[in-house]
mmCIF file of C-alpha atoms in Angstrom:
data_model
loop_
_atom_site.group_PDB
_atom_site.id
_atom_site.type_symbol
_atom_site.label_atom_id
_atom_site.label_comp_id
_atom_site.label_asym_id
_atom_site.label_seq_id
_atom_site.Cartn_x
_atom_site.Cartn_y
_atom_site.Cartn_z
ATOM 1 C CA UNK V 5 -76.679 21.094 -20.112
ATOM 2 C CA UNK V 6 -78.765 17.649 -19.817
ATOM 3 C CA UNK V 7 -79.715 17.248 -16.423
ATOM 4 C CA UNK V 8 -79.336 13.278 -15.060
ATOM 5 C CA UNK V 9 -82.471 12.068 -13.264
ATOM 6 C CA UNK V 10 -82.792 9.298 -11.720
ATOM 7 C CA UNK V 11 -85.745 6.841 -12.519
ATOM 8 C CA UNK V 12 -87.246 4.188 -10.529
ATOM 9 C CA UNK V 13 -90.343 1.913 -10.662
ATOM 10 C CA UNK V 14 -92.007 1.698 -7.123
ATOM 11 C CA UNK V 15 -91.438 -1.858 -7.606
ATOM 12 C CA UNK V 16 -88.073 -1.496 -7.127
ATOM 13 C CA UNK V 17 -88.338 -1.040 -3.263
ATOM 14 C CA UNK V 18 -90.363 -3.389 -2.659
ATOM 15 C CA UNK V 19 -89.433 -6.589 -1.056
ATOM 16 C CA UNK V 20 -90.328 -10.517 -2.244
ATOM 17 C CA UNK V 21 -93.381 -12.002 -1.329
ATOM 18 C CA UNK V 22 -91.900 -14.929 0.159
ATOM 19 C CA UNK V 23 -88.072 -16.295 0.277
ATOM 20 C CA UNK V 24 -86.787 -19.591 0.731
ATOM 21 C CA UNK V 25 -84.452 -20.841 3.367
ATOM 22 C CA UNK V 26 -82.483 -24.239 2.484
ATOM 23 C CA UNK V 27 -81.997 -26.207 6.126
ATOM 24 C CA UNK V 28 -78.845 -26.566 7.118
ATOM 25 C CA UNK V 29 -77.715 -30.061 8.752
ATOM 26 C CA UNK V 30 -74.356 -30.196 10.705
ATOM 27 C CA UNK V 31 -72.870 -27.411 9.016
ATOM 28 C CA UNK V 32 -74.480 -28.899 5.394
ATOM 29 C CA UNK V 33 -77.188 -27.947 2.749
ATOM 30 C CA UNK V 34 -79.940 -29.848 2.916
ATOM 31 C CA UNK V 35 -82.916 -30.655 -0.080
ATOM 32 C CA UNK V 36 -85.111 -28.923 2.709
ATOM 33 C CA UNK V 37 -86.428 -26.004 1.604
ATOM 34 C CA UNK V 38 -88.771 -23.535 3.828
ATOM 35 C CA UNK V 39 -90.971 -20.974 2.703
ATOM 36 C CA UNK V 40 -91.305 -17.757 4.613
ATOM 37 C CA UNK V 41 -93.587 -14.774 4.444
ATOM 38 C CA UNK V 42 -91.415 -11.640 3.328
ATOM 39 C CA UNK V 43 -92.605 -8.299 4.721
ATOM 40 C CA UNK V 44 -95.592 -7.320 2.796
ATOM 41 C CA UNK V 45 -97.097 -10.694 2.804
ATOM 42 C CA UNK V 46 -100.043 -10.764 4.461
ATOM 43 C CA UNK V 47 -98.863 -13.361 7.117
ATOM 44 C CA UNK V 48 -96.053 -11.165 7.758
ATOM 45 C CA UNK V 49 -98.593 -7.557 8.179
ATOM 46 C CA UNK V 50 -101.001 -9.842 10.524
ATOM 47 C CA UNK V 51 -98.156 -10.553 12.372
ATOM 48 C CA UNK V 52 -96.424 -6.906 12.678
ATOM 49 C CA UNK V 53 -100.376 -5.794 13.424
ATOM 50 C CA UNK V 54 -100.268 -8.332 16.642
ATOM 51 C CA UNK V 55 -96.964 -7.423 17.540
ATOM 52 C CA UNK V 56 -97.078 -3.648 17.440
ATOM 53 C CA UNK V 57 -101.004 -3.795 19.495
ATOM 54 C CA UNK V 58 -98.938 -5.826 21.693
ATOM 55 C CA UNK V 59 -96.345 -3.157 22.268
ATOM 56 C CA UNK V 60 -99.332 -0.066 22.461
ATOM 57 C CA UNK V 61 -101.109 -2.104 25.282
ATOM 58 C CA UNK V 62 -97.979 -2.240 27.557
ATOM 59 C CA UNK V 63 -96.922 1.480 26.583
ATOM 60 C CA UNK V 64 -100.586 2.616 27.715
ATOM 61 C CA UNK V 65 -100.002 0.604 30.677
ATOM 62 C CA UNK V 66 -96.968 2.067 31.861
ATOM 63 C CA UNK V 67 -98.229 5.476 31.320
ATOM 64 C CA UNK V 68 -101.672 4.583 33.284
ATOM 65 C CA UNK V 69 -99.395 3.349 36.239
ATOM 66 C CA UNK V 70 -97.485 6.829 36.053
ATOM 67 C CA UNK V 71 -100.489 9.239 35.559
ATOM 68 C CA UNK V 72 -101.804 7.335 38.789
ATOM 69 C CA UNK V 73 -98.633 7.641 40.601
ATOM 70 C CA UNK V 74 -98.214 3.815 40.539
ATOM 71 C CA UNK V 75 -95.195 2.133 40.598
ATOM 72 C CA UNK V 76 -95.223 -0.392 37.377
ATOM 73 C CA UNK V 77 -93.051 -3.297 37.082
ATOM 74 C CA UNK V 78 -92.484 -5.113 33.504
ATOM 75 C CA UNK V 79 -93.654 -8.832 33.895
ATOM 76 C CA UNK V 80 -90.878 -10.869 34.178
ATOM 77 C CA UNK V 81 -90.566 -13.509 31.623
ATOM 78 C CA UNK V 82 -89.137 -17.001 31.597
ATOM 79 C CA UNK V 83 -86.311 -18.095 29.421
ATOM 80 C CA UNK V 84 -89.381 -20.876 28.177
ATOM 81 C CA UNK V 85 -91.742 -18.111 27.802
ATOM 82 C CA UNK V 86 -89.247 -16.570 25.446
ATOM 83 C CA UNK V 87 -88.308 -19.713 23.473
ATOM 84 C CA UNK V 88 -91.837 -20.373 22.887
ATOM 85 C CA UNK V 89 -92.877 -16.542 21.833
ATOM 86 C CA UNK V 90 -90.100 -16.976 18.920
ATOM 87 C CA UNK V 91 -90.915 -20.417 17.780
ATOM 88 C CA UNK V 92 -95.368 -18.705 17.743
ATOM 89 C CA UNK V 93 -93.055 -16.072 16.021
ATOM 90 C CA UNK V 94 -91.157 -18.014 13.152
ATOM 91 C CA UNK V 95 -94.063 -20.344 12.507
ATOM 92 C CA UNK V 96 -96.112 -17.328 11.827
ATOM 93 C CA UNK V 97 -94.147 -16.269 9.162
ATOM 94 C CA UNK V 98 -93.689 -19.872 7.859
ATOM 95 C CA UNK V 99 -95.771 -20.445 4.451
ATOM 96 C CA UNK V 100 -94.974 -24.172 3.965
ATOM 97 C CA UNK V 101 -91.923 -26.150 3.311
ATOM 98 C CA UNK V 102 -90.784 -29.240 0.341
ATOM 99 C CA UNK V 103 -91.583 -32.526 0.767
ATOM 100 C CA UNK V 104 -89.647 -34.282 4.055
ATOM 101 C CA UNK V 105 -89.289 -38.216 5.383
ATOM 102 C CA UNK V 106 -88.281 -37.265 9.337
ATOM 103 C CA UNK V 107 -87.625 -41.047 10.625
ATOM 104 C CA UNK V 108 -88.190 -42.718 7.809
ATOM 105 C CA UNK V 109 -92.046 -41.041 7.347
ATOM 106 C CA UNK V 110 -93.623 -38.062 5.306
ATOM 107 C CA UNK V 111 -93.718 -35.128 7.452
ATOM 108 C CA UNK V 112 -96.190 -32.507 6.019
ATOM 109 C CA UNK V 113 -96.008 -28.669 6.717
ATOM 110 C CA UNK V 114 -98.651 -27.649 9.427
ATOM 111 C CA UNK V 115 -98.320 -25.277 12.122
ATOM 112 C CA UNK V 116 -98.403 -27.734 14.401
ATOM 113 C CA UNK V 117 -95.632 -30.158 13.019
ATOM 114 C CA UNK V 118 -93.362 -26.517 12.093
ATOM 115 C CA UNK V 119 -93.919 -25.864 16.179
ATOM 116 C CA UNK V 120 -93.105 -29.760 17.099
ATOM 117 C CA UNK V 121 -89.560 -29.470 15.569
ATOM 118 C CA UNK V 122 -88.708 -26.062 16.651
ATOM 119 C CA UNK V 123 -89.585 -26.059 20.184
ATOM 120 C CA UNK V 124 -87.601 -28.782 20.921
ATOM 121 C CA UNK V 125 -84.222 -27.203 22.870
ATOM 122 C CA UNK V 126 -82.228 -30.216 21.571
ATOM 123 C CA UNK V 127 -83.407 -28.686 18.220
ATOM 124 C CA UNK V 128 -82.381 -24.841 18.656
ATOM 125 C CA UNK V 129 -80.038 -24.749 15.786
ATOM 126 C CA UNK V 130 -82.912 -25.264 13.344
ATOM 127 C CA UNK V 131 -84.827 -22.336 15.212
ATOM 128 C CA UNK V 132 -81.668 -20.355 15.312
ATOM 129 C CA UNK V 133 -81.494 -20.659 11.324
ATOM 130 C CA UNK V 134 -85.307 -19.529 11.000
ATOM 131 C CA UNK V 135 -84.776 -16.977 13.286
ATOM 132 C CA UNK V 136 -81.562 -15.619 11.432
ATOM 133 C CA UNK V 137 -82.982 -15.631 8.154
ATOM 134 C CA UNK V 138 -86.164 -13.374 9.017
ATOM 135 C CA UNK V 139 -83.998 -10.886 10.730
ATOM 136 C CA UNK V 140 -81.405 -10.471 8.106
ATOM 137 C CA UNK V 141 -82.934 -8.135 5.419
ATOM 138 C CA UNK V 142 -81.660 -9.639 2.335
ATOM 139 C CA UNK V 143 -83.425 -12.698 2.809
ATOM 140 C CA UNK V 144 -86.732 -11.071 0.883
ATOM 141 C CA UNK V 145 -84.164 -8.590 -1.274
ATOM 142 C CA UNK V 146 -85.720 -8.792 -5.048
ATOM 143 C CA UNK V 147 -83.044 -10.505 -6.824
ATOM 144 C CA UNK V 148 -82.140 -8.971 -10.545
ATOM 145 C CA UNK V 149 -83.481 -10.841 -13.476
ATOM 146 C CA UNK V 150 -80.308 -12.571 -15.108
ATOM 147 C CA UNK V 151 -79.790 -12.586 -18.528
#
């Protein structure tokens, strides 16, 4: 009796490099493409890194405060405090995006420029789309080689 094994290439589990997001405009594809850092990408691990010495240093402080006896209170934070911690967070991730005219002018990819348009409120949907794409896993699912 043959025995069925399964075989795999490690390659298989791993995740893209980068993916691309295509803006959406009132409900609408756009030309606009965005490039974000998938999981392994080094963008992506300096930003996990940051994130998870973030989360050790307020663990170690809470269990200071109770090895002390100390009452510890969470810092509050500020519904702008939040809004700007996920645009840092999205533009992190961001690689680059295709060409753009924004008003008529060239509008290169730079930190600074990704940060202008998603920090805007009256812009949140364009946030809300970054945001939505790094948090859904299949976004930087390997895609099968078509035939």
């Amino acid at each position: 009796m043959t025995e069925n094994i399964a075989s795999f290439s490690l390659d298989d589990f791993a995740s893209a490099d980068t993916a691309t997001m295509t803006v959406m405009v009132n409900g609408k594809a756009t030309d606009w493409d965005w490039t974000f850092a998938g999981p392994g990408h080094p963008k992506s691990v300096a930003q996990s890194d940051r994130l998870a010495r973030e989360e050790l240093k307020r663990q170690r402080s809470l269990q200071q405060a109770r090895a002390n006896g100390k009452k510890w209170t969470a810092p509050e934070e500020t519904p702008d405090e939040l809004r700007r911690e996920n645009v840092a967070n999205v533009v992190e991730r961001l690689v680059g995006w295709s060409p753009v005219k924004i008003d008529g002018k060239d509008f290169a990819f730079t930190p600074e420029n990704a940060t202008l348009l998603l920090a805007d409120p009256k812009r949140v949907g364009l946030l809300t789309q970054a945001l939505e794409f790094l948090a859904d896993e299949n976004s930087f699912t390997r895609r099968s080689a078509t035939n």
